[in-house]
Amino acid sequence: MTAALNRALFAVVVPATAILGAFLLVRYGGQLPPAVAALRNYGAYAMLAVTALTSLGFNRSRPFFVALTLAAAYLGYKLIIVPDLGSVAARTVYLGICLLVPINLALLAWLPERGIFNVWSLRRLVLILGEVALVAALARAQDLYLLNLLEQRLFALALPGSPPIPQLGVLTAAGSFLAIAVRLVGRGSPNEAGLAGALAAFTCFAYTLAHPAAASAFAAAAALILFASLLQDSYRMAFRDELTGLPNRRALNERLMSLSGHYAVAMVDVDHFKRFNDAHGHDVGDQVLRMVAARLAEVGGGGRPYRFGGEEFAVLFPGVTLREALPHLEALRARIAGYKLAVRGKERPASERSGRRERGRRAPDTHVSVTVSVGVAEPNERYTSPEEVLRAADKALYRAKRRGRNQVSR
């Protein structure tokens, strides 16, 4: 399964499963054992607390402040809306929840991850506390004129529900979801997928406020989606190389332990990379590594690429013999050698999207080419364990270097 497909599945399957689970809990909760049915009442508190504490432990500010935002909304719902649903104070808090939570989630999707214990997080905390204070002040003031103004209908379509989501809240949720979706398409990280799913679950929460059991279940679903995205993002950080997007050496070591039967291991190294870095700079060197990683991701024969470290990569061929892997490695070597990489000039935008827009409007940048040396090995009477096969592939790589580079050696 490719990383892109994995992200797409996470972005759809996990939120849909959590929201469906909340619906089933509401629908059939009365038929469940009391301990399970109690999740409708206490699941939201538990999941929000677990997500916030886990975020603190991982020093991840975005899930922490999303959990804090959802917790503030849920407490406002429990303390003010539930006791008197039709009061001016309850209507004010409801409107504040419908407007501010989606806006906060959209803002957090676009703000960079900076960790928790710093001045940036202090500013975000002040913002959330300021929003809570503002909504509390408006609820206490019971300003019917402002409330009616913000609750007025803006278009003919009316959503059923008691209380109905204010149309301004519907527009805010739709705009926030679009902003998160744009960020998700651009970055494709679990963070944005979790935010989109949490916003969908929050919308269900806001729609069911008149039914406490349902609202609590959907609030718990929002926290669960957020928690799942936090875990997946932590896994990605631990097992993915940030520069190339390939699985890293830790992932390689884990995969090596599961190999058995027929397999081949290849080591790939960029030729004269230090000299290339010295001549063109580290930014261009990073471009080269990303290009090589992209070609490795396209290798045939069932090969699975990994970033081994520096300019060195590994490719595993589970269930494939060395003889079967050789043509695919040779094709890989030829594709890399024939690729003309456009070196980003000083005036070229750093953003890839801006760079694509500039193509064709001015003369192309300098083009460079690189080659790779490849060593490949398979288990035999001498090399019986995956670690020994990996070392044999590394020795074969250095034989390719000694023989003149830009070749595959076994």
CSV table of C-alpha atoms in Angstrom, one decimal:
chain,number,residue,atom,x,y,z
A,1,MET,CA,0.0,0.0,0.0
A,2,THR,CA,1.4,3.4,-1.0
A,3,ALA,CA,1.8,6.2,1.5
A,4,ALA,CA,-0.7,8.3,-0.4
A,5,LEU,CA,-3.3,5.6,-0.4
A,6,ASN,CA,-2.7,5.0,3.3
A,7,ARG,CA,-3.3,8.7,4.0
A,8,ALA,CA,-6.4,8.7,1.9
A,9,LEU,CA,-7.8,5.7,3.7
A,10,PHE,CA,-7.0,7.3,7.1
A,11,ALA,CA,-8.7,10.6,6.1
A,12,VAL,CA,-11.9,8.8,5.2
A,13,VAL,CA,-12.1,5.4,7.1
A,14,VAL,CA,-11.1,6.4,10.6
A,15,PRO,CA,-13.5,9.4,10.9
A,16,ALA,CA,-16.3,7.5,9.2
A,17,THR,CA,-15.8,4.6,11.6
A,18,ALA,CA,-15.7,6.8,14.7
A,19,ILE,CA,-18.9,8.7,13.6
A,20,LEU,CA,-20.7,5.5,12.7
A,21,GLY,CA,-19.7,4.0,16.0
A,22,ALA,CA,-21.1,7.1,17.8
A,23,PHE,CA,-24.4,6.7,15.9
A,24,LEU,CA,-24.7,3.0,16.7
A,25,LEU,CA,-23.9,3.7,20.4
A,26,VAL,CA,-26.7,6.2,20.5
A,27,ARG,CA,-29.1,4.0,18.5
A,28,TYR,CA,-28.4,0.7,20.4
A,29,GLY,CA,-26.9,2.0,23.6
A,30,GLY,CA,-29.9,0.9,25.6
A,31,GLN,CA,-29.3,-2.7,24.6
A,32,LEU,CA,-25.6,-2.6,25.7
A,33,PRO,CA,-24.2,-3.5,29.1
A,34,PRO,CA,-24.2,-0.6,31.5
A,35,ALA,CA,-20.4,-0.2,31.5
A,36,VAL,CA,-20.4,0.1,27.7
A,37,ALA,CA,-23.5,2.4,27.6
A,38,ALA,CA,-21.8,4.7,30.1
A,39,LEU,CA,-19.4,5.7,27.3
A,40,ARG,CA,-22.2,7.9,26.0
A,41,ASN,CA,-21.9,10.1,29.1
A,42,TYR,CA,-18.3,9.8,30.1
A,43,GLY,CA,-16.5,8.9,26.8
A,44,ALA,CA,-16.0,12.5,25.8
A,45,TYR,CA,-14.4,13.5,29.0
A,46,ALA,CA,-12.1,10.4,28.9
A,47,MET,CA,-11.0,10.8,25.3
A,48,LEU,CA,-10.4,14.5,25.5
A,49,ALA,CA,-8.3,14.0,28.6
A,50,VAL,CA,-6.3,11.2,27.0
A,51,THR,CA,-5.7,13.2,23.9
A,52,ALA,CA,-4.6,16.3,25.8
A,53,LEU,CA,-2.3,14.3,28.0
A,54,THR,CA,-0.8,12.3,25.1
A,55,SER,CA,-0.2,15.5,23.2
A,56,LEU,CA,1.6,16.9,26.2
A,57,GLY,CA,3.8,13.8,26.4
A,58,PHE,CA,4.6,14.0,22.7
A,59,ASN,CA,4.9,17.9,22.8
A,60,ARG,CA,2.4,18.3,20.0
A,61,SER,CA,0.7,21.6,20.2
A,62,ARG,CA,-2.0,21.2,17.5
A,63,PRO,CA,-3.8,18.2,18.9
A,64,PHE,CA,-3.4,19.6,22.4
A,65,PHE,CA,-5.2,22.9,21.5
A,66,VAL,CA,-7.8,21.2,19.4
A,67,ALA,CA,-8.6,19.0,22.4
A,68,LEU,CA,-8.7,22.1,24.6
A,69,THR,CA,-11.0,23.8,22.2
A,70,LEU,CA,-13.4,20.8,22.1
A,71,ALA,CA,-13.2,20.5,25.9
A,72,ALA,CA,-14.2,24.1,26.3
A,73,ALA,CA,-17.1,23.6,23.9
A,74,TYR,CA,-18.2,20.4,25.7
A,75,LEU,CA,-18.1,22.0,29.1
A,76,GLY,CA,-20.1,25.0,27.9
A,77,TYR,CA,-22.6,22.6,26.5
A,78,LYS,CA,-22.9,20.6,29.8
A,79,LEU,CA,-22.9,23.6,32.1
A,80,ILE,CA,-25.0,26.1,30.3
A,81,ILE,CA,-26.9,24.6,27.3
A,82,VAL,CA,-28.1,21.3,28.9
A,83,PRO,CA,-29.8,22.9,32.0
A,84,ASP,CA,-31.9,25.4,29.9
A,85,LEU,CA,-31.7,24.8,26.2
A,86,GLY,CA,-34.0,27.7,25.2
A,87,SER,CA,-32.5,30.5,27.4
A,88,VAL,CA,-30.7,33.5,25.9
A,89,ALA,CA,-27.5,32.4,27.7
A,90,ALA,CA,-27.8,28.9,26.2
A,91,ARG,CA,-28.5,30.2,22.7
A,92,THR,CA,-25.5,32.6,23.0
A,93,VAL,CA,-23.1,29.8,24.1
A,94,TYR,CA,-24.5,27.5,21.3
A,95,LEU,CA,-23.8,30.2,18.7
A,96,GLY,CA,-20.3,30.8,20.1
A,97,ILE,CA,-19.6,27.1,19.9
A,98,CYS,CA,-20.9,26.8,16.3
A,99,LEU,CA,-18.8,29.8,15.2
A,100,LEU,CA,-15.5,29.6,17.1
A,101,VAL,CA,-14.7,25.8,17.2
A,102,PRO,CA,-14.6,25.5,13.4
A,103,ILE,CA,-12.6,28.7,13.1
A,104,ASN,CA,-10.1,27.4,15.7
A,105,LEU,CA,-9.7,24.1,13.9
A,106,ALA,CA,-9.1,25.8,10.6
A,107,LEU,CA,-6.5,28.2,12.1
A,108,LEU,CA,-4.7,25.3,13.8
A,109,ALA,CA,-4.6,23.4,10.5
A,110,TRP,CA,-2.6,26.3,9.0
A,111,LEU,CA,-0.5,27.3,11.9
A,112,PRO,CA,2.9,25.4,12.1
A,113,GLU,CA,3.6,22.8,14.7
A,114,ARG,CA,5.9,24.5,17.3
A,115,GLY,CA,5.5,22.3,20.3
A,116,ILE,CA,3.7,23.2,23.5
A,117,PHE,CA,6.2,24.7,25.9
A,118,ASN,CA,7.0,28.0,24.2
A,119,VAL,CA,5.7,31.5,23.6
A,120,TRP,CA,3.7,30.5,20.5
A,121,SER,CA,1.6,28.1,22.5
A,122,LEU,CA,1.1,30.7,25.2
A,123,ARG,CA,-0.4,33.0,22.5
A,124,ARG,CA,-2.8,30.2,21.4
A,125,LEU,CA,-3.8,29.5,25.0
A,126,VAL,CA,-4.5,33.2,25.5
A,127,LEU,CA,-6.6,33.2,22.3
A,128,ILE,CA,-8.8,30.2,23.4
A,129,LEU,CA,-9.2,31.6,27.0
A,130,GLY,CA,-10.1,35.0,25.4
A,131,GLU,CA,-12.8,33.3,23.3
A,132,VAL,CA,-14.2,31.5,26.4
A,133,ALA,CA,-14.3,34.8,28.3
A,134,LEU,CA,-16.0,36.6,25.4
A,135,VAL,CA,-18.7,34.0,25.0
A,136,ALA,CA,-19.2,34.0,28.8
A,137,ALA,CA,-19.5,37.8,28.9
A,138,LEU,CA,-22.0,37.8,26.0
A,139,ALA,CA,-24.1,35.0,27.7
A,140,ARG,CA,-24.2,37.0,30.9
A,141,ALA,CA,-25.1,40.2,29.1
A,142,GLN,CA,-28.0,38.5,27.3
A,143,ASP,CA,-27.9,40.9,24.3
A,144,LEU,CA,-30.9,39.7,22.3
A,145,TYR,CA,-30.3,42.3,19.5
A,146,LEU,CA,-26.8,40.9,18.7
A,147,LEU,CA,-28.0,37.3,19.2
A,148,ASN,CA,-30.9,37.7,16.8
A,149,LEU,CA,-28.6,39.5,14.3
A,150,LEU,CA,-26.2,36.6,14.2
A,151,GLU,CA,-28.9,33.9,14.2
A,152,GLN,CA,-30.9,35.4,11.3
A,153,ARG,CA,-31.4,33.4,8.1
A,154,LEU,CA,-29.0,34.2,5.3
A,155,PHE,CA,-30.4,31.9,2.6
A,156,ALA,CA,-33.7,30.0,2.0
A,157,LEU,CA,-32.5,26.5,2.9
A,158,ALA,CA,-33.2,25.7,6.5
A,159,LEU,CA,-31.7,22.7,8.3
A,160,PRO,CA,-34.1,20.8,10.7
A,161,GLY,CA,-33.1,20.3,14.3
A,162,SER,CA,-33.8,21.6,17.7
A,163,PRO,CA,-32.1,24.0,18.1
A,164,PRO,CA,-31.2,24.4,14.4
A,165,ILE,CA,-27.6,25.2,13.7
A,166,PRO,CA,-27.5,29.0,12.8
A,167,GLN,CA,-26.9,29.5,9.1
A,168,LEU,CA,-23.9,31.6,9.9
A,169,GLY,CA,-22.5,28.6,11.8
A,170,VAL,CA,-23.2,26.3,8.8
A,171,LEU,CA,-21.3,28.7,6.6
A,172,THR,CA,-18.4,28.9,9.1
A,173,ALA,CA,-18.2,25.1,9.4
A,174,ALA,CA,-18.2,24.7,5.6
A,175,GLY,CA,-15.5,27.4,5.1
A,176,SER,CA,-13.4,25.9,7.8
A,177,PHE,CA,-13.8,22.4,6.4
A,178,LEU,CA,-12.7,23.7,3.0
A,179,ALA,CA,-9.6,25.4,4.5
A,180,ILE,CA,-8.6,22.2,6.3
A,181,ALA,CA,-9.2,20.2,3.1
A,182,VAL,CA,-6.9,22.5,1.1
A,183,ARG,CA,-4.3,22.0,3.7
A,184,LEU,CA,-4.8,18.2,3.7
A,185,VAL,CA,-4.4,18.0,-0.1
A,186,GLY,CA,-1.3,20.2,0.1
A,187,ARG,CA,0.4,18.4,3.0
A,188,GLY,CA,-1.4,15.1,3.3
A,189,SER,CA,-0.4,14.6,7.0
A,190,PRO,CA,-2.4,12.8,9.6
A,191,ASN,CA,-2.8,16.1,11.5
A,192,GLU,CA,-5.0,17.6,8.8
A,193,ALA,CA,-6.9,14.4,8.3
A,194,GLY,CA,-7.6,14.3,12.0
A,195,LEU,CA,-8.8,17.9,12.0
A,196,ALA,CA,-11.1,17.3,9.1
A,197,GLY,CA,-12.6,14.3,10.8
A,198,ALA,CA,-12.9,16.0,14.1
A,199,LEU,CA,-14.7,18.9,12.5
A,200,ALA,CA,-17.2,16.5,10.8
A,201,ALA,CA,-17.8,14.8,14.2
A,202,PHE,CA,-18.1,18.2,15.9
A,203,THR,CA,-20.8,19.2,13.3
A,204,CYS,CA,-22.8,16.1,14.3
A,205,PHE,CA,-22.3,17.1,18.0
A,206,ALA,CA,-23.6,20.6,17.3
A,207,TYR,CA,-26.6,19.2,15.4
A,208,THR,CA,-27.6,16.9,18.2
A,209,LEU,CA,-27.3,19.2,21.2
A,210,ALA,CA,-31.0,18.7,22.0
A,211,HIS,CA,-30.2,15.0,22.7
A,212,PRO,CA,-27.5,14.8,25.4
A,213,ALA,CA,-26.7,11.1,24.8
A,214,ALA,CA,-26.1,11.7,21.1
A,215,ALA,CA,-24.2,14.9,21.6
A,216,SER,CA,-21.8,13.2,24.1
A,217,ALA,CA,-21.2,10.3,21.8
A,218,PHE,CA,-20.3,12.6,18.9
A,219,ALA,CA,-18.1,14.7,21.1
A,220,ALA,CA,-16.3,11.5,22.1
A,221,ALA,CA,-16.0,10.5,18.4
A,222,ALA,CA,-14.3,13.9,17.6
A,223,ALA,CA,-11.8,13.3,20.4
A,224,LEU,CA,-11.2,9.7,19.3
A,225,ILE,CA,-10.5,10.8,15.7
A,226,LEU,CA,-8.1,13.4,17.0
A,227,PHE,CA,-6.3,10.9,19.2
A,228,ALA,CA,-6.0,8.4,16.2
A,229,SER,CA,-4.4,11.2,14.1
A,230,LEU,CA,-2.0,12.0,16.9
A,231,LEU,CA,-0.9,8.4,17.1
A,232,GLN,CA,-0.5,8.0,13.3
A,233,ASP,CA,1.5,11.3,13.1
A,234,SER,CA,3.8,10.1,15.9
A,235,TYR,CA,4.3,6.8,14.0
A,236,ARG,CA,5.1,8.7,10.8
A,237,MET,CA,7.7,10.8,12.7
A,238,ALA,CA,9.3,7.7,14.1
A,239,PHE,CA,9.3,5.6,10.9
A,240,ARG,CA,9.4,8.1,8.0
A,241,ASP,CA,12.2,10.2,6.7
A,242,GLU,CA,11.1,13.8,6.8
A,243,LEU,CA,13.2,14.9,3.7
A,244,THR,CA,12.3,12.1,1.3
A,245,GLY,CA,9.1,10.7,2.7
A,246,LEU,CA,10.5,7.2,2.5
A,247,PRO,CA,10.5,4.8,5.4
A,248,ASN,CA,13.6,5.4,7.5
A,249,ARG,CA,16.3,3.1,8.9
A,250,ARG,CA,14.2,2.2,11.9
A,251,ALA,CA,11.4,0.9,9.6
A,252,LEU,CA,14.1,-1.0,7.6
A,253,ASN,CA,15.4,-2.7,10.7
A,254,GLU,CA,11.9,-3.7,11.7
A,255,ARG,CA,11.1,-5.1,8.2
A,256,LEU,CA,14.4,-7.0,8.0
A,257,MET,CA,13.4,-9.0,11.1
A,258,SER,CA,10.3,-10.3,9.4
A,259,LEU,CA,12.1,-11.5,6.2
A,260,SER,CA,12.3,-15.2,5.4
A,261,GLY,CA,12.5,-17.4,2.3
A,262,HIS,CA,13.6,-15.8,-0.9
A,263,TYR,CA,14.4,-12.2,-0.9
A,264,ALA,CA,17.0,-9.7,-2.1
A,265,VAL,CA,18.5,-6.6,-0.5
A,266,ALA,CA,20.0,-3.7,-2.5
A,267,MET,CA,22.0,-0.8,-1.2
A,268,VAL,CA,22.0,2.4,-3.3
A,269,ASP,CA,24.4,5.3,-3.0
A,270,VAL,CA,24.5,8.6,-4.8
A,271,ASP,CA,27.9,8.9,-6.5
A,272,HIS,CA,30.2,11.8,-5.5
A,273,PHE,CA,27.4,13.3,-3.4
A,274,LYS,CA,29.8,15.2,-1.1
A,275,ARG,CA,31.5,16.8,-4.1
A,276,PHE,CA,28.1,17.6,-5.6
A,277,ASN,CA,27.0,19.2,-2.3
A,278,ASP,CA,30.2,21.3,-2.1
A,279,ALA,CA,29.7,22.5,-5.7
A,280,HIS,CA,26.0,23.3,-5.7
A,281,GLY,CA,25.0,23.7,-2.0
A,282,HIS,CA,22.9,21.7,0.4
A,283,ASP,CA,19.6,22.9,-1.0
A,284,VAL,CA,20.4,21.3,-4.3
A,285,GLY,CA,21.7,18.3,-2.5
A,286,ASP,CA,18.3,17.9,-0.9
A,287,GLN,CA,16.7,18.2,-4.3
A,288,VAL,CA,18.8,15.4,-5.5
A,289,LEU,CA,18.0,13.1,-2.6
A,290,ARG,CA,14.2,13.8,-3.1
A,291,MET,CA,14.6,13.0,-6.8
A,292,VAL,CA,16.4,9.7,-6.1
A,293,ALA,CA,13.8,8.8,-3.5
A,294,ALA,CA,11.0,9.5,-6.0
A,295,ARG,CA,12.7,7.2,-8.6
A,296,LEU,CA,13.2,4.5,-5.9
A,297,ALA,CA,9.5,4.7,-5.0
A,298,GLU,CA,8.8,3.7,-8.6
A,299,VAL,CA,11.1,0.6,-8.7
A,300,GLY,CA,9.5,-2.5,-10.1
A,301,GLY,CA,9.6,-6.1,-9.0
A,302,GLY,CA,7.9,-5.4,-5.7
A,303,GLY,CA,10.9,-3.5,-4.3
A,304,ARG,CA,10.3,-1.4,-1.2
A,305,PRO,CA,12.7,1.6,-0.7
A,306,TYR,CA,14.1,3.0,2.5
A,307,ARG,CA,16.3,5.9,3.4
A,308,PHE,CA,19.3,4.3,5.1
A,309,GLY,CA,21.1,7.5,6.0
A,310,GLY,CA,22.8,10.4,4.3
A,311,GLU,CA,22.9,9.7,0.5
A,312,GLU,CA,22.4,6.0,1.0
A,313,PHE,CA,19.2,4.1,0.4
A,314,ALA,CA,18.1,0.4,0.7
A,315,VAL,CA,15.6,-1.5,-1.4
A,316,LEU,CA,14.1,-4.8,-0.2
A,317,PHE,CA,12.6,-7.3,-2.6
A,318,PRO,CA,10.5,-9.8,-0.5
A,319,GLY,CA,9.9,-13.1,-2.2
A,320,VAL,CA,12.2,-12.2,-5.1
A,321,THR,CA,15.5,-13.7,-6.0
A,322,LEU,CA,18.6,-11.7,-6.8
A,323,ARG,CA,18.4,-12.7,-10.5
A,324,GLU,CA,14.8,-11.5,-10.6
A,325,ALA,CA,15.7,-8.2,-8.9
A,326,LEU,CA,18.7,-7.3,-11.1
A,327,PRO,CA,16.7,-6.1,-14.2
A,328,HIS,CA,14.6,-3.8,-12.0
A,329,LEU,CA,17.7,-2.4,-10.3
A,330,GLU,CA,19.4,-1.8,-13.6
A,331,ALA,CA,16.3,0.0,-14.9
A,332,LEU,CA,16.3,2.1,-11.8
A,333,ARG,CA,20.0,3.0,-12.2
A,334,ALA,CA,19.4,4.0,-15.8
A,335,ARG,CA,16.4,6.2,-14.9
A,336,ILE,CA,18.3,8.1,-12.3
A,337,ALA,CA,21.3,8.6,-14.6
A,338,GLY,CA,19.1,9.9,-17.4
A,339,TYR,CA,17.1,12.3,-15.2
A,340,LYS,CA,17.8,16.0,-15.8
A,341,LEU,CA,17.2,17.8,-12.5
A,342,ALA,CA,16.4,21.5,-12.8
A,343,VAL,CA,18.5,23.3,-10.1
A,344,ARG,CA,16.5,26.0,-8.4
A,345,GLY,CA,18.1,29.3,-9.0
A,346,LYS,CA,18.3,32.2,-6.6
A,347,GLU,CA,15.3,33.9,-8.1
A,348,ARG,CA,13.2,30.8,-8.3
A,349,PRO,CA,10.4,30.6,-5.6
A,350,ALA,CA,11.1,28.2,-2.7
A,351,SER,CA,7.5,27.0,-2.9
A,352,GLU,CA,7.1,24.0,-5.2
A,353,ARG,CA,3.6,25.3,-6.2
A,354,SER,CA,4.9,28.7,-7.0
A,355,GLY,CA,7.8,27.2,-8.9
A,356,ARG,CA,5.3,25.2,-11.1
A,357,ARG,CA,3.5,28.4,-11.9
A,358,GLU,CA,6.8,30.0,-13.0
A,359,ARG,CA,7.7,27.3,-15.4
A,360,GLY,CA,7.4,28.4,-19.0
A,361,ARG,CA,7.5,32.1,-18.1
A,362,ARG,CA,11.3,32.4,-18.1
A,363,ALA,CA,14.4,30.5,-19.1
A,364,PRO,CA,14.9,27.2,-17.4
A,365,ASP,CA,17.3,26.8,-14.5
A,366,THR,CA,20.6,24.9,-14.8
A,367,HIS,CA,20.1,21.2,-15.2
A,368,VAL,CA,22.3,18.6,-13.5
A,369,SER,CA,22.5,14.8,-13.5
A,370,VAL,CA,23.6,12.3,-10.9
A,371,THR,CA,24.3,8.6,-10.9
A,372,VAL,CA,24.0,5.9,-8.3
A,373,SER,CA,26.0,2.8,-7.5
A,374,VAL,CA,24.0,-0.3,-6.4
A,375,GLY,CA,25.0,-3.4,-4.6
A,376,VAL,CA,22.7,-6.3,-4.2
A,377,ALA,CA,22.8,-9.6,-2.3
A,378,GLU,CA,20.5,-12.5,-1.3
A,379,PRO,CA,20.6,-15.2,1.4
A,380,ASN,CA,22.8,-18.2,0.7
A,381,GLU,CA,25.0,-20.7,2.7
A,382,ARG,CA,27.4,-17.9,3.7
A,383,TYR,CA,24.8,-15.2,4.4
A,384,THR,CA,21.9,-16.6,6.3
A,385,SER,CA,20.4,-13.8,8.3
A,386,PRO,CA,18.9,-10.5,6.9
A,387,GLU,CA,21.6,-8.5,8.7
A,388,GLU,CA,24.3,-10.6,7.0
A,389,VAL,CA,22.6,-10.1,3.6
A,390,LEU,CA,22.4,-6.4,4.2
A,391,ARG,CA,26.2,-6.3,5.0
A,392,ALA,CA,26.8,-8.3,1.8
A,393,ALA,CA,24.8,-5.8,-0.2
A,394,ASP,CA,26.9,-3.0,1.3
A,395,LYS,CA,30.1,-4.8,0.3
A,396,ALA,CA,28.7,-5.2,-3.2
A,397,LEU,CA,28.0,-1.5,-3.3
A,398,TYR,CA,31.6,-0.7,-2.6
A,399,ARG,CA,32.7,-3.1,-5.3
A,400,ALA,CA,30.5,-1.0,-7.7
A,401,LYS,CA,32.2,2.1,-6.4
A,402,ARG,CA,35.7,0.7,-7.0
A,403,ARG,CA,34.8,-0.5,-10.5
A,404,GLY,CA,33.9,3.0,-11.6
A,405,ARG,CA,30.4,3.8,-10.1
A,406,ASN,CA,27.1,4.1,-12.0
A,407,GLN,CA,26.6,0.3,-12.1
A,408,VAL,CA,24.9,-2.6,-10.3
A,409,SER,CA,27.2,-5.1,-8.6
A,410,ARG,CA,26.3,-8.4,-6.9
